[in-house]
CSV table of C-alpha atoms in Angstrom, one decimal:
chain,number,residue,atom,x,y,z
A,155,MET,CA,8.3,19.4,-7.1
A,156,GLN,CA,6.8,22.1,-5.3
A,157,ALA,CA,5.6,24.0,-8.3
A,158,LEU,CA,3.7,20.7,-9.1
A,159,CYS,CA,2.2,20.1,-5.7
A,160,ARG,CA,1.2,23.6,-6.0
A,161,ARG,CA,-0.7,23.1,-9.0
A,162,ILE,CA,-2.7,20.0,-8.0
A,163,ALA,CA,-3.4,21.7,-4.3
A,164,SER,CA,-5.1,24.8,-6.6
A,165,LYS,CA,-7.1,22.1,-8.4
A,166,SER,CA,-8.2,20.1,-5.2
A,167,SER,CA,-9.1,23.1,-3.0
A,168,ARG,CA,-11.5,24.0,-5.6
A,169,ARG,CA,-13.0,20.6,-5.8
A,170,PHE,CA,-13.2,19.5,-1.9
A,171,LEU,CA,-14.8,21.6,1.1
A,172,SER,CA,-13.0,21.7,4.3
A,173,THR,CA,-14.4,18.4,6.3
A,174,PRO,CA,-12.7,16.1,8.9
A,175,PRO,CA,-10.9,13.6,6.8
A,176,ALA,CA,-11.4,11.1,9.9
A,177,LEU,CA,-13.9,10.7,11.9
A,178,PHE,CA,-13.7,8.8,15.4
A,179,GLY,CA,-16.3,7.1,17.7
A,180,GLN,CA,-17.0,4.3,20.3
A,181,GLN,CA,-19.6,1.8,20.6
A,182,GLY,CA,-19.3,-0.2,23.9
A,183,ASN,CA,-15.8,-1.6,23.7
A,184,VAL,CA,-15.4,-0.6,20.1
A,185,ALA,CA,-13.2,2.6,18.9
A,186,THR,CA,-14.2,3.4,15.4
A,187,ILE,CA,-12.2,5.1,12.6
A,188,VAL,CA,-13.8,6.3,9.3
A,189,LEU,CA,-11.2,7.8,6.9
A,190,ASN,CA,-13.5,10.5,5.5
A,191,ARG,CA,-12.2,12.0,2.2
A,192,PRO,CA,-14.6,9.8,-0.2
A,193,LYS,CA,-14.5,12.3,-3.1
A,194,ALA,CA,-10.6,11.6,-2.9
A,195,LEU,CA,-11.2,8.0,-2.5
A,196,ASN,CA,-10.0,8.3,1.3
A,197,SER,CA,-6.7,9.2,0.4
A,198,TYR,CA,-4.7,10.6,3.5
A,199,ASN,CA,-3.3,13.9,3.8
A,200,SER,CA,-1.3,15.4,6.4
A,201,GLU,CA,-4.0,16.3,8.7
A,202,MET,CA,-5.5,12.9,8.5
A,203,VAL,CA,-2.1,11.4,9.5
A,204,GLU,CA,-2.1,13.3,12.5
A,205,LEU,CA,-5.3,12.6,13.5
A,206,LEU,CA,-5.2,9.1,13.1
A,207,ILE,CA,-1.9,9.2,15.1
A,208,ASN,CA,-3.2,10.9,17.9
A,209,GLN,CA,-6.2,8.8,18.2
A,210,LEU,CA,-4.4,5.8,18.2
A,211,TYR,CA,-2.6,6.9,21.3
A,212,GLU,CA,-6.1,7.6,22.9
A,213,TYR,CA,-7.6,4.4,21.8
A,214,GLU,CA,-4.6,2.5,23.3
A,215,LYS,CA,-4.4,4.1,26.7
A,216,ASP,CA,-8.2,3.8,26.8
A,217,ASP,CA,-9.0,0.5,29.0
A,218,SER,CA,-12.9,0.7,27.6
A,219,VAL,CA,-11.4,0.5,24.4
A,220,LYS,CA,-10.4,-3.4,23.2
A,221,LEU,CA,-10.6,-3.2,19.6
A,222,VAL,CA,-10.6,-0.8,16.7
A,223,LEU,CA,-12.6,-1.1,13.6
A,224,MET,CA,-11.4,0.9,10.7
A,225,GLU,CA,-13.1,1.7,7.2
A,226,GLY,CA,-13.6,4.1,4.3
A,227,ALA,CA,-16.4,6.8,3.8
A,228,GLY,CA,-18.5,6.4,1.1
A,229,ASP,CA,-18.9,3.0,-1.6
A,230,ARG,CA,-15.8,3.6,-3.8
A,231,ALA,CA,-12.7,3.0,-1.4
A,232,PHE,CA,-11.0,1.8,1.7
A,233,CYS,CA,-8.6,4.1,1.0
A,234,ALA,CA,-6.1,5.1,-2.5
A,235,GLY,CA,-3.2,5.8,-0.8
A,236,GLY,CA,-1.4,8.9,0.0
A,237,ASP,CA,-2.5,12.5,-1.1
A,238,ILE,CA,0.1,13.3,-4.0
A,239,VAL,CA,0.7,16.9,-2.4
A,240,HIS,CA,1.5,15.3,1.0
A,241,LEU,CA,3.6,12.2,-0.4
A,242,GLY,CA,6.8,13.9,1.0
A,243,GLU,CA,6.2,13.5,4.3
A,244,ILE,CA,7.0,9.8,4.6
A,245,THR,CA,8.5,9.7,8.2
A,246,ARG,CA,5.5,11.0,9.7
A,247,GLU,CA,3.3,8.3,7.4
A,248,ASN,CA,5.6,5.5,8.4
A,249,GLN,CA,5.5,6.7,12.2
A,250,LEU,CA,1.4,6.0,11.7
A,251,HIS,CA,2.1,2.5,9.9
A,252,HIS,CA,4.3,1.5,12.5
A,253,LYS,CA,2.2,2.5,15.2
A,254,LEU,CA,-1.0,0.9,13.5
A,255,LYS,CA,0.9,-2.3,13.0
A,256,MET,CA,2.2,-2.1,17.1
A,257,LEU,CA,-0.8,-1.0,18.4
A,258,ARG,CA,-1.6,-3.2,21.7
A,259,LYS,CA,-4.8,-3.4,20.6
A,260,PRO,CA,-6.3,-5.5,17.7
A,261,VAL,CA,-7.2,-3.5,14.6
A,262,VAL,CA,-9.7,-4.7,11.9
A,263,SER,CA,-9.9,-2.7,8.5
A,264,ILE,CA,-12.5,-3.5,6.3
A,265,GLY,CA,-10.7,-3.5,2.8
A,266,ASP,CA,-13.3,-3.2,0.4
A,267,ARG,CA,-13.2,-1.6,-3.0
A,268,VAL,CA,-9.9,0.3,-3.8
A,269,VAL,CA,-7.3,-0.4,-1.5
A,270,MET,CA,-4.0,1.1,-3.2
A,271,GLY,CA,-0.7,2.4,-2.2
A,272,GLY,CA,-0.6,3.8,1.2
A,273,GLY,CA,-4.2,2.4,1.7
A,274,MET,CA,-2.6,-1.0,1.3
A,275,GLY,CA,-0.4,0.0,4.1
A,276,LEU,CA,-3.0,1.1,6.2
A,277,CYS,CA,-5.0,-2.3,5.8
A,278,CYS,CA,-2.0,-4.8,5.5
A,279,ASN,CA,-0.6,-3.3,8.6
A,280,SER,CA,-3.6,-3.7,10.5
A,281,LYS,CA,-4.0,-7.4,12.5
A,282,TYR,CA,-7.3,-8.3,11.1
A,283,ARG,CA,-8.2,-7.4,7.5
A,284,VAL,CA,-11.6,-8.2,5.8
A,285,GLY,CA,-11.6,-8.3,1.7
A,286,THR,CA,-14.8,-8.7,-0.5
A,287,GLU,CA,-15.3,-9.8,-4.1
A,288,ARG,CA,-15.1,-6.1,-4.8
A,289,SER,CA,-11.6,-5.6,-3.1
A,290,ILE,CA,-8.8,-4.1,-5.6
A,291,PHE,CA,-5.3,-4.1,-3.8
A,292,ALA,CA,-2.3,-2.5,-5.7
A,293,MET,CA,0.9,-0.8,-5.2
A,294,PRO,CA,1.2,1.2,-8.7
A,295,GLU,CA,4.1,3.2,-7.6
A,296,THR,CA,6.6,2.3,-10.4
A,297,LYS,CA,4.0,3.8,-13.0
A,298,ILE,CA,4.7,7.3,-11.1
A,299,GLY,CA,8.4,7.0,-11.0
A,300,TYR,CA,8.4,6.1,-7.0
A,301,TYR,CA,8.6,2.4,-5.5
A,302,PRO,CA,6.1,0.7,-3.3
A,303,ASP,CA,6.4,2.0,0.3
A,304,ALA,CA,4.0,2.0,3.4
A,305,GLY,CA,5.3,-1.2,4.9
A,306,ALA,CA,4.9,-2.7,1.6
A,307,THR,CA,8.9,-3.3,1.3
A,308,TYR,CA,8.2,-5.6,4.2
A,309,PHE,CA,4.9,-7.6,3.2
A,310,LEU,CA,5.4,-7.8,-0.5
A,311,SER,CA,8.9,-9.2,0.2
A,312,ARG,CA,7.5,-11.9,2.1
A,313,LEU,CA,5.7,-13.2,-1.2
A,314,GLY,CA,8.8,-13.7,-2.4
A,315,ASP,CA,9.3,-13.8,-6.3
A,316,VAL,CA,5.3,-13.0,-6.3
A,317,GLY,CA,5.6,-10.2,-4.4
A,318,MET,CA,8.8,-8.9,-6.7
A,319,TYR,CA,6.2,-9.1,-9.4
A,320,LEU,CA,3.6,-7.2,-7.9
A,321,ALA,CA,6.1,-4.5,-6.7
A,322,LEU,CA,7.4,-4.0,-10.3
A,323,THR,CA,4.4,-4.4,-12.4
A,324,GLY,CA,1.7,-2.9,-10.1
A,325,GLN,CA,-0.5,-5.7,-10.8
A,326,ARG,CA,-4.2,-5.1,-9.2
A,327,VAL,CA,-5.1,-8.0,-6.7
A,328,ARG,CA,-8.8,-8.5,-7.1
A,329,GLY,CA,-11.3,-10.2,-4.9
A,330,PHE,CA,-10.0,-13.5,-3.3
A,331,ASP,CA,-6.8,-13.2,-4.6
A,332,SER,CA,-6.4,-10.7,-1.9
A,333,LYS,CA,-6.7,-13.7,0.7
A,334,HIS,CA,-4.7,-16.3,-1.1
A,335,LEU,CA,-1.6,-13.4,-1.0
A,336,ASP,CA,-2.5,-12.9,2.7
A,337,PHE,CA,-3.7,-9.3,2.1
A,338,VAL,CA,-6.9,-10.2,4.0
A,339,THR,CA,-7.2,-12.2,6.9
A,340,HIS,CA,-11.0,-13.0,6.3
A,341,PHE,CA,-13.2,-12.9,2.9
A,342,VAL,CA,-16.9,-11.8,3.3
A,343,LYS,CA,-19.7,-11.2,0.9
A,344,SER,CA,-19.7,-7.4,0.1
A,345,SER,CA,-23.8,-7.9,0.9
A,346,ASP,CA,-23.0,-9.1,4.4
A,347,LEU,CA,-20.6,-6.1,5.3
A,348,GLY,CA,-23.7,-4.0,7.3
A,349,GLN,CA,-24.4,-7.2,9.3
A,350,LEU,CA,-20.7,-7.9,9.9
A,351,ARG,CA,-20.1,-4.2,11.0
A,352,ASP,CA,-23.3,-4.4,13.6
A,353,ASP,CA,-21.6,-7.5,14.9
A,354,LEU,CA,-18.4,-6.4,15.3
A,355,LEU,CA,-19.9,-3.2,17.3
A,356,GLY,CA,-20.8,-5.8,19.6
A,357,CYS,CA,-17.8,-7.3,20.5
A,358,CYS,CA,-16.1,-7.1,24.1
A,359,SER,CA,-13.1,-8.8,23.6
A,360,GLU,CA,-10.6,-10.3,20.7
A,361,GLU,CA,-12.1,-13.3,21.0
A,362,ASP,CA,-15.6,-12.3,20.4
A,363,LEU,CA,-13.9,-10.3,17.4
A,364,LEU,CA,-12.4,-13.7,15.9
A,365,TYR,CA,-15.7,-15.6,16.8
A,366,CYS,CA,-17.6,-12.7,14.5
A,367,LEU,CA,-14.8,-12.9,11.7
A,368,LYS,CA,-15.3,-16.4,11.6
A,369,LYS,CA,-19.2,-16.2,11.5
A,370,HIS,CA,-19.3,-14.1,8.5
A,371,GLU,CA,-16.5,-15.7,6.4
A,372,ASN,CA,-17.3,-16.8,3.0
A,373,LEU,CA,-15.3,-19.9,1.9
A,374,ASP,CA,-18.2,-21.5,-0.2
A,375,ASN,CA,-17.2,-20.5,-3.5
A,376,VAL,CA,-13.3,-20.7,-3.2
A,377,GLN,CA,-11.8,-19.6,-6.2
A,378,GLN,CA,-8.5,-20.6,-7.6
A,379,PHE,CA,-5.8,-18.2,-7.2
A,380,SER,CA,-5.7,-16.0,-10.8
A,381,LEU,CA,-2.1,-16.5,-10.9
A,382,GLU,CA,-2.1,-20.0,-10.4
A,383,ASN,CA,-1.1,-21.1,-13.9
A,384,ASN,CA,2.1,-18.3,-13.9
A,385,LEU,CA,3.3,-18.8,-10.6
A,386,LEU,CA,6.5,-21.2,-12.5
A,387,GLU,CA,7.2,-18.6,-14.9
A,388,ILE,CA,6.8,-15.8,-12.5
A,389,SER,CA,9.5,-17.8,-10.2
A,390,LYS,CA,11.4,-18.2,-13.3
A,391,CYS,CA,11.7,-14.6,-14.5
A,392,PHE,CA,11.3,-12.7,-11.0
A,393,SER,CA,13.7,-14.4,-9.3
A,394,ALA,CA,16.6,-12.8,-11.7
A,395,ALA,CA,18.8,-10.6,-9.9
A,396,SER,CA,18.5,-7.4,-11.9
A,397,VAL,CA,15.5,-6.0,-13.5
A,398,LEU,CA,17.3,-6.2,-16.6
A,399,GLU,CA,17.6,-9.9,-16.2
A,400,ILE,CA,14.0,-10.4,-15.4
A,401,VAL,CA,13.0,-8.5,-18.7
A,402,GLU,CA,15.7,-10.7,-20.4
A,403,ARG,CA,14.0,-14.1,-19.1
A,404,LEU,CA,10.7,-12.5,-19.9
A,405,GLU,CA,11.8,-11.9,-23.7
A,406,ASN,CA,13.1,-15.7,-24.0
A,407,SER,CA,10.1,-16.6,-22.6
A,408,GLY,CA,7.6,-15.7,-25.4
A,409,SER,CA,4.5,-16.7,-23.5
A,410,ASP,CA,1.5,-14.7,-23.6
A,411,PHE,CA,1.9,-14.0,-20.0
A,412,ALA,CA,5.4,-12.7,-20.6
A,413,GLN,CA,4.5,-10.5,-23.5
A,414,GLU,CA,1.6,-8.7,-21.3
A,415,THR,CA,4.2,-8.2,-18.5
A,416,LEU,CA,7.1,-6.9,-20.7
A,417,ARG,CA,4.0,-4.4,-22.1
A,418,THR,CA,3.4,-3.5,-18.3
A,419,LEU,CA,7.1,-3.0,-17.6
A,420,SER,CA,7.8,-0.8,-20.9
A,421,VAL,CA,5.6,2.2,-19.5
A,422,MET,CA,7.1,2.4,-15.9
A,423,SER,CA,10.0,4.5,-14.7
A,424,PRO,CA,13.5,2.4,-15.3
A,425,ILE,CA,15.2,4.0,-12.2
A,426,ALA,CA,12.1,3.3,-10.1
A,427,LEU,CA,12.0,-0.2,-11.0
A,428,CYS,CA,15.6,-0.8,-10.3
A,429,ILE,CA,14.7,0.8,-7.0
A,430,SER,CA,11.7,-1.0,-6.2
A,431,HIS,CA,13.7,-4.4,-7.3
A,432,ARG,CA,16.4,-3.6,-5.0
A,433,THR,CA,14.1,-2.7,-1.8
A,434,GLN,CA,12.5,-6.1,-2.3
A,435,ILE,CA,15.8,-7.8,-2.1
A,436,LEU,CA,17.1,-6.1,0.9
A,437,SER,CA,13.7,-6.2,2.7
A,438,ARG,CA,13.7,-10.0,2.8
A,439,SER,CA,16.3,-9.8,5.8
A,440,LYS,CA,15.0,-6.8,7.7
A,441,ASN,CA,12.2,-6.9,10.4
A,442,PHE,CA,9.4,-4.2,9.5
A,443,THR,CA,10.9,-1.5,11.6
A,444,GLU,CA,13.8,-1.8,9.5
A,445,CYS,CA,12.0,-2.0,6.5
A,446,LEU,CA,10.3,1.6,7.2
A,447,ARG,CA,13.8,3.2,8.5
A,448,MET,CA,14.9,2.1,4.9
A,449,GLU,CA,11.8,3.6,3.1
A,450,CYS,CA,12.1,7.2,4.9
A,451,ASN,CA,15.9,7.2,3.5
A,452,ILE,CA,15.2,5.7,0.2
A,453,SER,CA,12.4,8.4,-0.4
A,454,ALA,CA,14.2,11.2,0.4
A,455,LYS,CA,16.6,10.3,-2.5
A,456,THR,CA,13.9,8.9,-4.8
A,457,PHE,CA,12.3,12.4,-4.7
A,458,GLN,CA,15.5,14.4,-5.3
A,459,LEU,CA,15.7,12.3,-9.0
A,460,GLY,CA,12.7,14.0,-10.3
A,461,GLU,CA,10.9,10.7,-11.6
A,462,PHE,CA,8.1,10.8,-8.9
A,463,ALA,CA,7.2,14.7,-10.0
A,464,GLU,CA,7.5,13.6,-13.9
A,465,GLY,CA,5.0,10.5,-13.2
A,466,VAL,CA,2.6,12.7,-11.6
A,467,ARG,CA,2.9,15.3,-14.3
A,468,ALA,CA,2.4,13.0,-17.0
A,469,LEU,CA,-0.5,10.6,-15.4
A,470,LEU,CA,-2.4,12.7,-13.0
A,471,VAL,CA,-1.8,16.8,-13.8
A,472,ASP,CA,-1.4,17.1,-18.0
A,473,LYS,CA,-2.7,13.4,-18.5
A,474,ASP,CA,-0.8,13.1,-21.4
A,475,ASN,CA,0.5,9.7,-20.5
A,476,LYS,CA,3.9,10.5,-21.9
A,477,PRO,CA,6.2,10.7,-19.2
A,478,ASN,CA,9.8,11.4,-20.1
A,479,TRP,CA,11.7,9.2,-17.9
A,480,ASN,CA,15.3,10.0,-16.9
A,481,PRO,CA,17.4,7.8,-18.0
A,482,PRO,CA,14.7,6.5,-20.3
A,483,THR,CA,16.2,2.8,-20.5
A,484,LEU,CA,17.2,0.3,-18.0
A,485,GLU,CA,20.5,-0.1,-19.7
A,486,GLN,CA,21.3,3.7,-18.8
A,487,VAL,CA,20.5,3.0,-14.9
A,488,GLU,CA,23.5,3.4,-13.4
A,489,ASN,CA,24.7,1.4,-10.8
A,490,ALA,CA,26.2,4.5,-8.8
A,491,VAL,CA,23.2,6.3,-8.7
A,492,LEU,CA,21.2,3.3,-7.1
A,493,ASP,CA,24.2,3.0,-4.7
A,494,ASP,CA,24.0,6.4,-3.7
A,495,ILE,CA,20.2,6.1,-3.1
A,496,PHE,CA,20.7,3.0,-0.9
A,497,ASN,CA,24.0,3.9,0.7
A,498,ASP,CA,22.2,7.1,2.4
A,499,ARG,CA,21.6,7.2,6.0
A,500,THR,CA,21.0,11.1,6.7
A,501,ILE,CA,17.5,10.5,8.3
A,502,ASP,CA,17.6,8.7,11.5
A,503,TRP,CA,14.0,7.2,11.1
A,504,GLN,CA,12.5,6.3,14.8
A,505,PRO,CA,9.1,4.8,15.3
A,506,LEU,CA,6.7,6.5,18.0
A,507,PRO,CA,6.8,4.8,21.5
C-alpha cells in the first residue's frame, strides 16, 4: 500500500504546483470556503482537511459569521473525494465530516458538477445543499475494493433498499435525481448560480439564507426519478440478507435492469461488496456519530486486506482495468473474515468538541 501511494504521489508532484488547497474569506456575515484543487477535481488531502477543521472552529466562534458558503474551484467539480494518497487518514477526515454536520452555524454547499466519494460527505453533511442539472453524485468505492464511507454509512442507509443499491453499484445520481434522494435540499439552474452566490453573500441570517435559496430554486420542470420504474425490483432484490442472495434475485429476475446491474456488480471487489452490504444494514440502527466511529474501525481492517491497493493499481495507476480481487468470487468470501473486520474496536474514535 505504501509503495503504491509513493507511485501516485510521485506522479502527482509532477502535475500539481504547491497552491493553497483551500481558500477562506468573509463578506459581511457570510464566511466562504473554496476547495482549491481544481486540477485534482478538488479532492481533499491531509493539508486541506486540517485547514477546513481549523477554519470551521474559527467561523463557529466568530460572532460576525452567521453562515458558511462552501464550493469548489474551477468548473469541473465540487469535490471528487479524498486524495488516494491521503485516504488512510480516515480518523481525521471523519472528524471533519462530524464537525461540518454538527457546526452551530448553517453551512450551504454548492454541489455543482462532480460530487463523489468524500465529496459527497462534504456536501451531504452540510445543512443546506444546492444541486444543478449538471450535478453528478456517486459513491463508487466498491469498484476500487473499498466501501462508501465519509458518512455515507449514515446518509445512504436512510434510503433503505435504494441506498443499498447505490452503495453496492456506485450508480451515478444525476441532476434532479439528487433532489429526489435528498442529496440536495434545493435545485437551481446552473446558469443561475452566479446570481445565487451574489445573493447568498448578502445574507445576514439563516432566515435570509432560506429566503434566498427558495427564491432561486427551480421547480418548473420537475423530472420523474430516473429509477422510478425500477423501485419495486430494487426493493425486491436489494432487501436480501446477503450480497449472494441479491445476485440470485437479480439472476432470477431476467429484466434488462437486473442484467445491467449484474454486469455492474460483476466487476466489483466481492469482499468490498460484502463489507458495504453489512455496513448499510448495521448503520440503519446507528446515529451519525456511531456510524463514523464504525467506519474508522472498518476502514483500518479493510485497508489491511489489500483490495483497495489492488483496485487503485488496476483502475488508477496501471489502468489495465483488471483487478485481481482476493477472493475472486462472492462464494469465497468467508464470514469469519467479515466478522473479524466488524468486531474490531481497536480505534476509539471520538468527534471533535
